[in-house]
Tab-separated table of C-alpha atoms in Angstrom:
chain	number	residue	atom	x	y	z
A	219	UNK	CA	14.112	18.334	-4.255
A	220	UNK	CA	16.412	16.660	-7.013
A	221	UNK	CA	15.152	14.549	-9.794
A	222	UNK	CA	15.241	10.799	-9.593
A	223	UNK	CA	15.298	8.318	-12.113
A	224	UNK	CA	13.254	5.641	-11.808
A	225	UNK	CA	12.547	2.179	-13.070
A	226	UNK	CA	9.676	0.286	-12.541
A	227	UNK	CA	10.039	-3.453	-12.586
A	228	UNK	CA	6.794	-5.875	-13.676
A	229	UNK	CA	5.411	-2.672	-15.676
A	230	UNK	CA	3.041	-4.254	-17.399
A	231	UNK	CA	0.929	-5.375	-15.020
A	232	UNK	CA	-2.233	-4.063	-13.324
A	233	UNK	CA	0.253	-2.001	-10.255
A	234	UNK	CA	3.146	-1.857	-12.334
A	235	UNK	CA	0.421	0.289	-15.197
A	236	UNK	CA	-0.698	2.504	-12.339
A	237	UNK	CA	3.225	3.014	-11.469
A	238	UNK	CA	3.695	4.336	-14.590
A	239	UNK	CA	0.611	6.588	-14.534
A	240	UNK	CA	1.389	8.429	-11.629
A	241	UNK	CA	5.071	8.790	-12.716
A	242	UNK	CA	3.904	10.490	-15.506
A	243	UNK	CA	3.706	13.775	-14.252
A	244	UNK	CA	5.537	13.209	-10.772
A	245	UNK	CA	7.045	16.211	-9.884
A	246	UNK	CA	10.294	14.270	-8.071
A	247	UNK	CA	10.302	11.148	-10.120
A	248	UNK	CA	11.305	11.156	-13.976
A	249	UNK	CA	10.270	7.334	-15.577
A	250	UNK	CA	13.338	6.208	-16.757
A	251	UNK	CA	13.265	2.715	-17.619
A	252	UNK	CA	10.876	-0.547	-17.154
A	253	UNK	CA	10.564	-4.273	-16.651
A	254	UNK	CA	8.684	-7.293	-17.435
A	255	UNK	CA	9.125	-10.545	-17.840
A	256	UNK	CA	11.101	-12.081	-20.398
A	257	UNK	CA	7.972	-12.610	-23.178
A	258	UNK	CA	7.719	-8.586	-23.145
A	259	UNK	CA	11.590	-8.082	-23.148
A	260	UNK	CA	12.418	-6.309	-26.376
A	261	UNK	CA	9.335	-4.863	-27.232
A	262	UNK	CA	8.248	-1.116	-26.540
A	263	UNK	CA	6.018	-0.717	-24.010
A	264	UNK	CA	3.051	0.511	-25.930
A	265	UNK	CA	3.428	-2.934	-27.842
A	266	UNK	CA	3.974	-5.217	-24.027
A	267	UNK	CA	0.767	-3.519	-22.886
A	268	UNK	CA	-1.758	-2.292	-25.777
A	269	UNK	CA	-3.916	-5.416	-25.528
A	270	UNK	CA	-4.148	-5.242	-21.789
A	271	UNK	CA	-4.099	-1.320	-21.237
A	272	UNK	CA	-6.349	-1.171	-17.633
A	273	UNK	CA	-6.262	2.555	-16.758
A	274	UNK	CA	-8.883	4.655	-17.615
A	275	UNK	CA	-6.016	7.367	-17.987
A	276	UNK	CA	-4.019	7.016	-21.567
A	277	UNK	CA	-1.016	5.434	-21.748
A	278	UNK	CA	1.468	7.879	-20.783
A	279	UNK	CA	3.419	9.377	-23.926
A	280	UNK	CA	6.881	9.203	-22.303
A	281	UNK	CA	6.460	5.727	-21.489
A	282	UNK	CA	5.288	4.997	-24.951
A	283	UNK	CA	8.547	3.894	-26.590
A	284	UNK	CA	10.670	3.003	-23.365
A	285	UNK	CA	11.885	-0.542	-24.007
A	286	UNK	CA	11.137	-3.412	-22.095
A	287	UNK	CA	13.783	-4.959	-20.253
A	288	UNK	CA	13.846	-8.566	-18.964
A	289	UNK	CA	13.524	-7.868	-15.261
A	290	UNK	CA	15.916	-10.764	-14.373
A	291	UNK	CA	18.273	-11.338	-17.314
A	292	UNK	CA	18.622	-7.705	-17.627
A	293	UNK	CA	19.302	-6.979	-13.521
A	294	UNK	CA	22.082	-5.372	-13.920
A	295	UNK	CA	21.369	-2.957	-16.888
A	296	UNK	CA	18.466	-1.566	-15.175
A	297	UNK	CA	20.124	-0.960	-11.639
A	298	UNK	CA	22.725	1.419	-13.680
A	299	UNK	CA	19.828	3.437	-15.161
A	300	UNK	CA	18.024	4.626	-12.488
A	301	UNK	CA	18.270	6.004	-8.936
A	302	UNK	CA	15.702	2.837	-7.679
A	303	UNK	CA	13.225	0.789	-8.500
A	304	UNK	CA	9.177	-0.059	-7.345
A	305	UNK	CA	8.546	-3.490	-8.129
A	306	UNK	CA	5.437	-5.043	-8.235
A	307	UNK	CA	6.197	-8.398	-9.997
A	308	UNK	CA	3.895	-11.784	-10.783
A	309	UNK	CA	6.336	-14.950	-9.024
A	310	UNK	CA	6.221	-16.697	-6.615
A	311	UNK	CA	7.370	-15.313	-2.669
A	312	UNK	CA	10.879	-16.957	-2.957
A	313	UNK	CA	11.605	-15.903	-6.334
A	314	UNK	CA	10.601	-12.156	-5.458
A	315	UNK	CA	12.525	-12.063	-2.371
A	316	UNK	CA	15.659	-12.911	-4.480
A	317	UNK	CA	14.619	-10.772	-6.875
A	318	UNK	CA	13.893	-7.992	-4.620
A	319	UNK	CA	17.314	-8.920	-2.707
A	320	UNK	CA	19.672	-8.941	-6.069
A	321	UNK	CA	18.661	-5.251	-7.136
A	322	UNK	CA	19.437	-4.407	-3.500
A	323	UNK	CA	22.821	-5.684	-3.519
A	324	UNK	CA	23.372	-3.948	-7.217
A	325	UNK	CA	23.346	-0.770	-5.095
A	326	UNK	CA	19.564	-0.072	-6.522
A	327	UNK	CA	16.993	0.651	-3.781
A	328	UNK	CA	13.694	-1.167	-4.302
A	329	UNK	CA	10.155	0.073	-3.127
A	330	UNK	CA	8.250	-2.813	-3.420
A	331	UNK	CA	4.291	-3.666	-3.510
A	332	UNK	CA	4.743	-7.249	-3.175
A	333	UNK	CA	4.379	-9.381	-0.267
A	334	UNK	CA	7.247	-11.472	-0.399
A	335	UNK	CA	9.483	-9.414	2.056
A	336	UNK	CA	6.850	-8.209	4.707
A	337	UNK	CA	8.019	-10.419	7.081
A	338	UNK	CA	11.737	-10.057	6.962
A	339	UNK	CA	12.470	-8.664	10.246
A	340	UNK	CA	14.959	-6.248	8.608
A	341	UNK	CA	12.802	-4.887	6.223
A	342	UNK	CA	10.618	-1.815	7.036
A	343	UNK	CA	6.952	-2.427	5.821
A	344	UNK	CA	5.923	1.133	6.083
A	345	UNK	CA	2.290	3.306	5.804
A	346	UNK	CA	4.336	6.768	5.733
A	347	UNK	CA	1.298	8.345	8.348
A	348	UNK	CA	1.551	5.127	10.913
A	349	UNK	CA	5.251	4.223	10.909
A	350	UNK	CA	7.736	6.446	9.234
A	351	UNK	CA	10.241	5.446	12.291
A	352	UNK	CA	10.732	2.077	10.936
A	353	UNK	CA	12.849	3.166	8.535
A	354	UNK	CA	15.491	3.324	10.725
A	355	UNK	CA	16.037	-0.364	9.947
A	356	UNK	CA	17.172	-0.028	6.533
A	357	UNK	CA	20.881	0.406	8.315
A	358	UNK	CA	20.520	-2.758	9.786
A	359	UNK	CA	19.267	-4.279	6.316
A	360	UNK	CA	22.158	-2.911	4.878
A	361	UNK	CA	24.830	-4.337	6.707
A	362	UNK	CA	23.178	-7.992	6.369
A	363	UNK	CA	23.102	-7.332	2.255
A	364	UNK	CA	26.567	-5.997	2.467
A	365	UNK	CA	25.509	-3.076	0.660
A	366	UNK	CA	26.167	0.892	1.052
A	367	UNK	CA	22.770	2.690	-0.468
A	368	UNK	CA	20.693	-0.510	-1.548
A	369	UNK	CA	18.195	-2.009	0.505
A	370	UNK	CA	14.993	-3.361	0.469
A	371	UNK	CA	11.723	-1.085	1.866
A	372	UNK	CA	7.664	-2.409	1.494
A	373	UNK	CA	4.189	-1.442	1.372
A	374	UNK	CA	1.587	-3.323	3.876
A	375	UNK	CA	-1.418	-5.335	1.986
A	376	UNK	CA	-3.740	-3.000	-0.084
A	377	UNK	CA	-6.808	-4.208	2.259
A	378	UNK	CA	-5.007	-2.998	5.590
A	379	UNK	CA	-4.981	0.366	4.340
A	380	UNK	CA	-9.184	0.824	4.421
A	381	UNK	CA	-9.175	0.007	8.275
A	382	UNK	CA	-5.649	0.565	10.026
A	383	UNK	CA	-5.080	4.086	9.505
A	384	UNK	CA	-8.637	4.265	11.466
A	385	UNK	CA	-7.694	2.200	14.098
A	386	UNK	CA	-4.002	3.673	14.909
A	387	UNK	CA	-4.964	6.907	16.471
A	388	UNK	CA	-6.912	5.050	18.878
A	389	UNK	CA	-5.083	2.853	19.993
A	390	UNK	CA	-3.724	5.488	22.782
A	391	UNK	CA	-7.213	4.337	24.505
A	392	UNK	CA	-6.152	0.638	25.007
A	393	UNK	CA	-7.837	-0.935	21.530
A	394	UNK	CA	-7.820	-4.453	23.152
A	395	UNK	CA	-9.457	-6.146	19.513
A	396	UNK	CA	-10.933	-5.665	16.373
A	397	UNK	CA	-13.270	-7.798	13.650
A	398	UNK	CA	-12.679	-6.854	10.125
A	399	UNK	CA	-14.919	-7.638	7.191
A	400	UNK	CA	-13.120	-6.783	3.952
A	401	UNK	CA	-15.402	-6.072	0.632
A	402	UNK	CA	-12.440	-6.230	-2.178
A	403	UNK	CA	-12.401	-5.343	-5.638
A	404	UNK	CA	-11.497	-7.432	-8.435
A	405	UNK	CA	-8.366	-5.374	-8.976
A	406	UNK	CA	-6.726	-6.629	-6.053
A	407	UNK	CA	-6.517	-9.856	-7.824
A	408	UNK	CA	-5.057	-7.627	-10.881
A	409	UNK	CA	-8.100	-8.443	-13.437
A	410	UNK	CA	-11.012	-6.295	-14.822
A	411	UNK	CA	-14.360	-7.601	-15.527
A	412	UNK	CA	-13.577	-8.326	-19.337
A	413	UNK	CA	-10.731	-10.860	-17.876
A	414	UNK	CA	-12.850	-11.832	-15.059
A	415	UNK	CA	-16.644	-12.460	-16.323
A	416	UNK	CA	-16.965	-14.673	-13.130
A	417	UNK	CA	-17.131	-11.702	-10.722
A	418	UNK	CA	-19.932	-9.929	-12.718
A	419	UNK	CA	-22.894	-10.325	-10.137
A	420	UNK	CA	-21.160	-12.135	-8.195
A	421	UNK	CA	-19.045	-12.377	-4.402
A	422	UNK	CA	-16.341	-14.609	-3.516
A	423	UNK	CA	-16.287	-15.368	-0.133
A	424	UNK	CA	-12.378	-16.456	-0.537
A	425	UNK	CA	-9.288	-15.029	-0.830
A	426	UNK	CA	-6.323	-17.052	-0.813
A	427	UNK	CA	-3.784	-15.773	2.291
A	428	UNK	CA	-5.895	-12.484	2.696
A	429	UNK	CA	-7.285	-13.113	6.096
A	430	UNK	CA	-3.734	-14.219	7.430
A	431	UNK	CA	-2.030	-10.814	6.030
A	432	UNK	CA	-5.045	-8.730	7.114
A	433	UNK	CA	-4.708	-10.266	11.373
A	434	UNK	CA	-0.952	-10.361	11.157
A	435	UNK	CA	0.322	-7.217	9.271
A	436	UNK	CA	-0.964	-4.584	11.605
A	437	UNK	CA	1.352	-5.687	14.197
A	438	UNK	CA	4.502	-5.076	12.447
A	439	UNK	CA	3.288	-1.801	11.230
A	440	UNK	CA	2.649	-1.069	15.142
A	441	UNK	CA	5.573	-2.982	16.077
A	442	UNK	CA	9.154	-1.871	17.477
A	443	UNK	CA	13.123	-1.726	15.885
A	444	UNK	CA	14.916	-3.983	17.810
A	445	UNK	CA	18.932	-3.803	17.096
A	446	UNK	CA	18.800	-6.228	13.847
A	447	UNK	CA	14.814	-5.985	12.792
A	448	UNK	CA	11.414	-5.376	13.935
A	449	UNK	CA	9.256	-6.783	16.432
A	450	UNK	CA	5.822	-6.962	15.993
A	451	UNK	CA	3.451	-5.582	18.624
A	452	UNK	CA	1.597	-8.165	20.741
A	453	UNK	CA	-2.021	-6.454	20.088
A	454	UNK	CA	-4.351	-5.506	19.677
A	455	UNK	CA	-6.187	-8.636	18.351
A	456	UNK	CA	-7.386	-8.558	14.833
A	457	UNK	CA	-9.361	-11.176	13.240
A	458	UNK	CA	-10.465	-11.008	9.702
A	459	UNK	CA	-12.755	-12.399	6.822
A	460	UNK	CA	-12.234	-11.380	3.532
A	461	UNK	CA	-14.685	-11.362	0.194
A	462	UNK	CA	-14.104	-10.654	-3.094
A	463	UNK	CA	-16.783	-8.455	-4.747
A	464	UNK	CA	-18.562	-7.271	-7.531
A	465	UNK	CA	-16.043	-3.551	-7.811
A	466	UNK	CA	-13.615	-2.764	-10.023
A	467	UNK	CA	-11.866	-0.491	-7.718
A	468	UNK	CA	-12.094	0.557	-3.838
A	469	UNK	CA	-11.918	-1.949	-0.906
A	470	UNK	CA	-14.290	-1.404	2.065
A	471	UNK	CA	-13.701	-2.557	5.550
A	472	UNK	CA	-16.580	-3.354	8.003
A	473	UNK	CA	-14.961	-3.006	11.697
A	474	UNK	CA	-15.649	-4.063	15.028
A	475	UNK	CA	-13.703	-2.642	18.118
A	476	UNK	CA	-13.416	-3.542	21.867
A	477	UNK	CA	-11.365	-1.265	24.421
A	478	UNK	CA	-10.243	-2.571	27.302
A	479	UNK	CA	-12.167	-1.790	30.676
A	480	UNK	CA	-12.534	1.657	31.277
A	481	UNK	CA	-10.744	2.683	28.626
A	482	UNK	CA	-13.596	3.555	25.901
A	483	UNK	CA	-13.380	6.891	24.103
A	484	UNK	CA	-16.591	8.664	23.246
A	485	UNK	CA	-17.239	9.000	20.260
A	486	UNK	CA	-16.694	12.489	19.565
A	487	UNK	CA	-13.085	11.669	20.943
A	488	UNK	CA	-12.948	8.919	18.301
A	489	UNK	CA	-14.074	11.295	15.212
A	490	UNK	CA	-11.937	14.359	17.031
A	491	UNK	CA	-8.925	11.929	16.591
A	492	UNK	CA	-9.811	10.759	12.841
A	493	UNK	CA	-10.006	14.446	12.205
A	494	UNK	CA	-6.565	15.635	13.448
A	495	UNK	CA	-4.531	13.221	12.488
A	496	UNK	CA	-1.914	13.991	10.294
A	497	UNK	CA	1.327	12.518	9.875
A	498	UNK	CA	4.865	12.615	8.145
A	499	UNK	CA	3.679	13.153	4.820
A	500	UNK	CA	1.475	16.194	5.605
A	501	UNK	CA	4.193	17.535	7.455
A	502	UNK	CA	6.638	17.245	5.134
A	503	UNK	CA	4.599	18.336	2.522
A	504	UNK	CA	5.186	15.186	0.673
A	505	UNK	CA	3.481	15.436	-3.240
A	506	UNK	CA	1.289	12.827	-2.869
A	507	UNK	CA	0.355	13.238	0.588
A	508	UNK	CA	-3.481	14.371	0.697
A	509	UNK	CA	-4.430	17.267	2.706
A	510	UNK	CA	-6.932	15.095	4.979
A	511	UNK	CA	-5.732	11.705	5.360
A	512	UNK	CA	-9.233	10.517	7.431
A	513	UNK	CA	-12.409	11.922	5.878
A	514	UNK	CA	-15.173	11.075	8.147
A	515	UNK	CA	-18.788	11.094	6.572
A	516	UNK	CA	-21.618	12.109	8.983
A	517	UNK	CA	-24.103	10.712	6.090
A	518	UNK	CA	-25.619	7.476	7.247
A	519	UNK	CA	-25.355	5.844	3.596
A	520	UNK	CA	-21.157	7.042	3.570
A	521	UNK	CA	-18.792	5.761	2.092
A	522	UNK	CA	-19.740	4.351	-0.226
A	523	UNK	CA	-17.279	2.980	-3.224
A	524	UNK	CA	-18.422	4.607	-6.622
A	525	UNK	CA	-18.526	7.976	-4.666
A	526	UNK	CA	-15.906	8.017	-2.482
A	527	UNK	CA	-12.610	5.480	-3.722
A	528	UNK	CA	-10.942	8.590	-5.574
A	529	UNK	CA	-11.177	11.158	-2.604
A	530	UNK	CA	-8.008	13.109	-2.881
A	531	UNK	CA	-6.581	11.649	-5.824
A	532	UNK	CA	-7.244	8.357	-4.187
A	533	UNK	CA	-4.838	8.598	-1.493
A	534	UNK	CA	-7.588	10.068	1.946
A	535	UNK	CA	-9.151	6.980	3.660
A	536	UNK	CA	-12.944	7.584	4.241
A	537	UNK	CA	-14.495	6.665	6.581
A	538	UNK	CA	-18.246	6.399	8.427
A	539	UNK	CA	-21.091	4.933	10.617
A	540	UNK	CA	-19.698	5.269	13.677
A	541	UNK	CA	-22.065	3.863	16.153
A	542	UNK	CA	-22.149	1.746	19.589
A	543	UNK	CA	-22.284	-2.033	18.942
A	544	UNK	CA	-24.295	-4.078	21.286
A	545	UNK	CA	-21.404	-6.995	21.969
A	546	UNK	CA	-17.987	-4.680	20.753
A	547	UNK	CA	-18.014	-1.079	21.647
A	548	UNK	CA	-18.109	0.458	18.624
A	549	UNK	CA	-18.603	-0.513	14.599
A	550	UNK	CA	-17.375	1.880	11.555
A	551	UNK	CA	-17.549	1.477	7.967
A	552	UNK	CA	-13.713	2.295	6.275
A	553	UNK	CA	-12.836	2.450	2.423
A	554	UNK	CA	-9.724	2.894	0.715
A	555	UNK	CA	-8.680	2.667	-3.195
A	556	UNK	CA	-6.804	-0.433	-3.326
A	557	UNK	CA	-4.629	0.128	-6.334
A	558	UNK	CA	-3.888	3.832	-5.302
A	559	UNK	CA	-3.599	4.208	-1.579
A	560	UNK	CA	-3.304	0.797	-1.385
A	561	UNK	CA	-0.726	-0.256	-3.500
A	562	UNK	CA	1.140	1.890	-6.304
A	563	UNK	CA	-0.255	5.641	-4.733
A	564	UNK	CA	1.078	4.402	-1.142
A	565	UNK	CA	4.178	2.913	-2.637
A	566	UNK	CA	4.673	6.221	-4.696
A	567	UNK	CA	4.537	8.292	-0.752
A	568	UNK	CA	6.830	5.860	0.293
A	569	UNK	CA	9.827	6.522	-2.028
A	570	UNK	CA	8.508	10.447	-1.752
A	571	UNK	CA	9.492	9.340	2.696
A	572	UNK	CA	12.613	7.480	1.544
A	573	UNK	CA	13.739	10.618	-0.507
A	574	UNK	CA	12.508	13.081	2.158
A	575	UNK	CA	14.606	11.308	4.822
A	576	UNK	CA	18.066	10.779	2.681
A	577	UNK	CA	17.882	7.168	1.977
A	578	UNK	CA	17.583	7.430	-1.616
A	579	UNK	CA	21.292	9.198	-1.848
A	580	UNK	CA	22.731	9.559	-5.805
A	581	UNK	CA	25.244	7.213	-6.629
């Protein structure tokens, strides 16, 4: 596989610092340049982000002394550096969309974490092990943007990622509906506990547009390309409530699932199906890709978040007490690390997909 250069635009946040962690030694992706707003413009990055440094790794040494570009004013300078971009920027929806949008039509593929273009009906929100087909769209994206290699291509919320992957292989049985109980960590919201005393012993049972995103985003990711976007599937039903909680890292799902009549698995089918399931990345041998995406614990105490968040680099979904419910048919426990797997590690697979599949073509 060639070497890509890459740029990574609001670096000096919480995602954007994880970016540039696991860039560090990518084997694919070289860090080429990165992108802040304009009050870090000009600066190194060691200077933008020494006070506010939230990895337990070290800042990186080859990102050390990479300027800081202003990730609007200085658009166009970046999108000649670099084969494309992740972004994970702090603005508002409409502001990131035309963010997002104006890199694409500089010719300079963006892998986003934000939210702001999930629902654009020509842009492929992808989990690379659910719906790797999707990004078939990015054709159809390009011809709306007018543009020959840029386009647009997102991750799903970091919360879907600790009970969907669970849920997909079963949905062969007719999953009719699911209740989901999220447990999130604080670094979902992009803080620590030294920025955010008020989580210390503490759970907020509140988090703004999280239950919306958790019910609705499924569906695309199980939806279908139509000829100018995707639909989203009509089920199964998913409704959610979502906490924040006392963890720095590691969001844990509680689940609920119904089949419709006649249709329930056993549940040595269900753990069977968690254990064979693979997907593109394994297949393609994708570097981030872990070797077991599901980990099912037979433990009755499993999984739990200190223990279990970094499985395979962070990137394997555990899960765990599997058991008959008396009013759904069955109720698991999932858990997922929100900033890897579920936001900069999944975006990271992603472009590794993109690359794999020829989208991310040199100029």
């Amino acid at each position: 596989m060639k070497q890509y250069h890459v740029g990574v635009i609001g670096a000096t946040g919480m995602v954007g610092q994880r970016f540039v962690t696991l860039l560090a030694e990518h084997p694919w992706f070289r860090l080429t340049a990165v992108a802040a707003s304009a009050r870090s413009a000009g600066k190194t990055y060691e200077e933008a982000v020494s006070s506010r440094w939230a990895m337990e790794a070290p800042l990186p040494e080859g990102a050390k002394n990479l300027v800081v570009l202003d990730a609007e004013a200085g658009a166009e300078q970046l999108a000649a550096q670099v084969d494309f971009c992740f972004c994970a920027v702090d603005m508002g929806k409409e502001e990131i969309r035309a963010l997002e949008e104006r890199y694409a039509k500089l010719e300079c593929p963006i892998v986003s974490n934000n939210s702001a273009n999930r629902w654009t009906p020509d842009v492929p929100m992808v989990v690379p092990e659910i719906n790797g087909d999707h990004l078939a769209v990015i054709e159809a994206q390009r011809r709306r943007l007018g543009t020959k290699r840029g386009f647009v291509a997102v991750k799903s919320n970091c919360s879907l990622q600790s009970y969907v992957p669970a849920l997909h292989p079963l949905l062969k049985y007719g999953l009719d509906r699911a209740l989901v109980c999220t447990y999130q960590a604080i670094s979902g919201a992009g803080k620590t506990f030294q920025r955010w005393p008020e989580m210390v012993d503490n759970c907020i049972p509140y988090i703004g547009g999280e239950e919306e995103k958790s019910e609705r985003e499924p569906l695309k990711l199980w939806g279908s390309i139509q000829e100018d976007g995707i639909v989203p599937a009509a089920g199964p039903a998913i409704t959610a409530q979502c906490f924040r909680v006392a963890c720095q890292d590691g969001h844990m799902a509680a689940v609920f699932m119904k089949f419709r009549e006649g249709a329930k698995p056993s549940m040595e089918q269900i753990k069977a199906d968690w254990a064979n399931f693979r997907g593109l990345p394994k297949e393609l041998g994708l570097p981030s890709a872990p070797k077991q995406f599901l980990h099912y614990f037979e433990e009755p105490d499993r999984p739990q978040t200190r223990l279990d968040r970094n499985l395979e680099g962070g990137m394997a979904v555990s899960l765990g007490r599997l058991r008959e419910d008396s009013q759904y048919d069955y109720k698991f426990v999932g858990l997922s690390h929100n900033t890897l797997r579920g936001a900069a590690g999944g975006a990271v697979l992603l472009a590794e997909l993109l690359c794999a599949k020829g989208y991310m073509e040199a100029r």
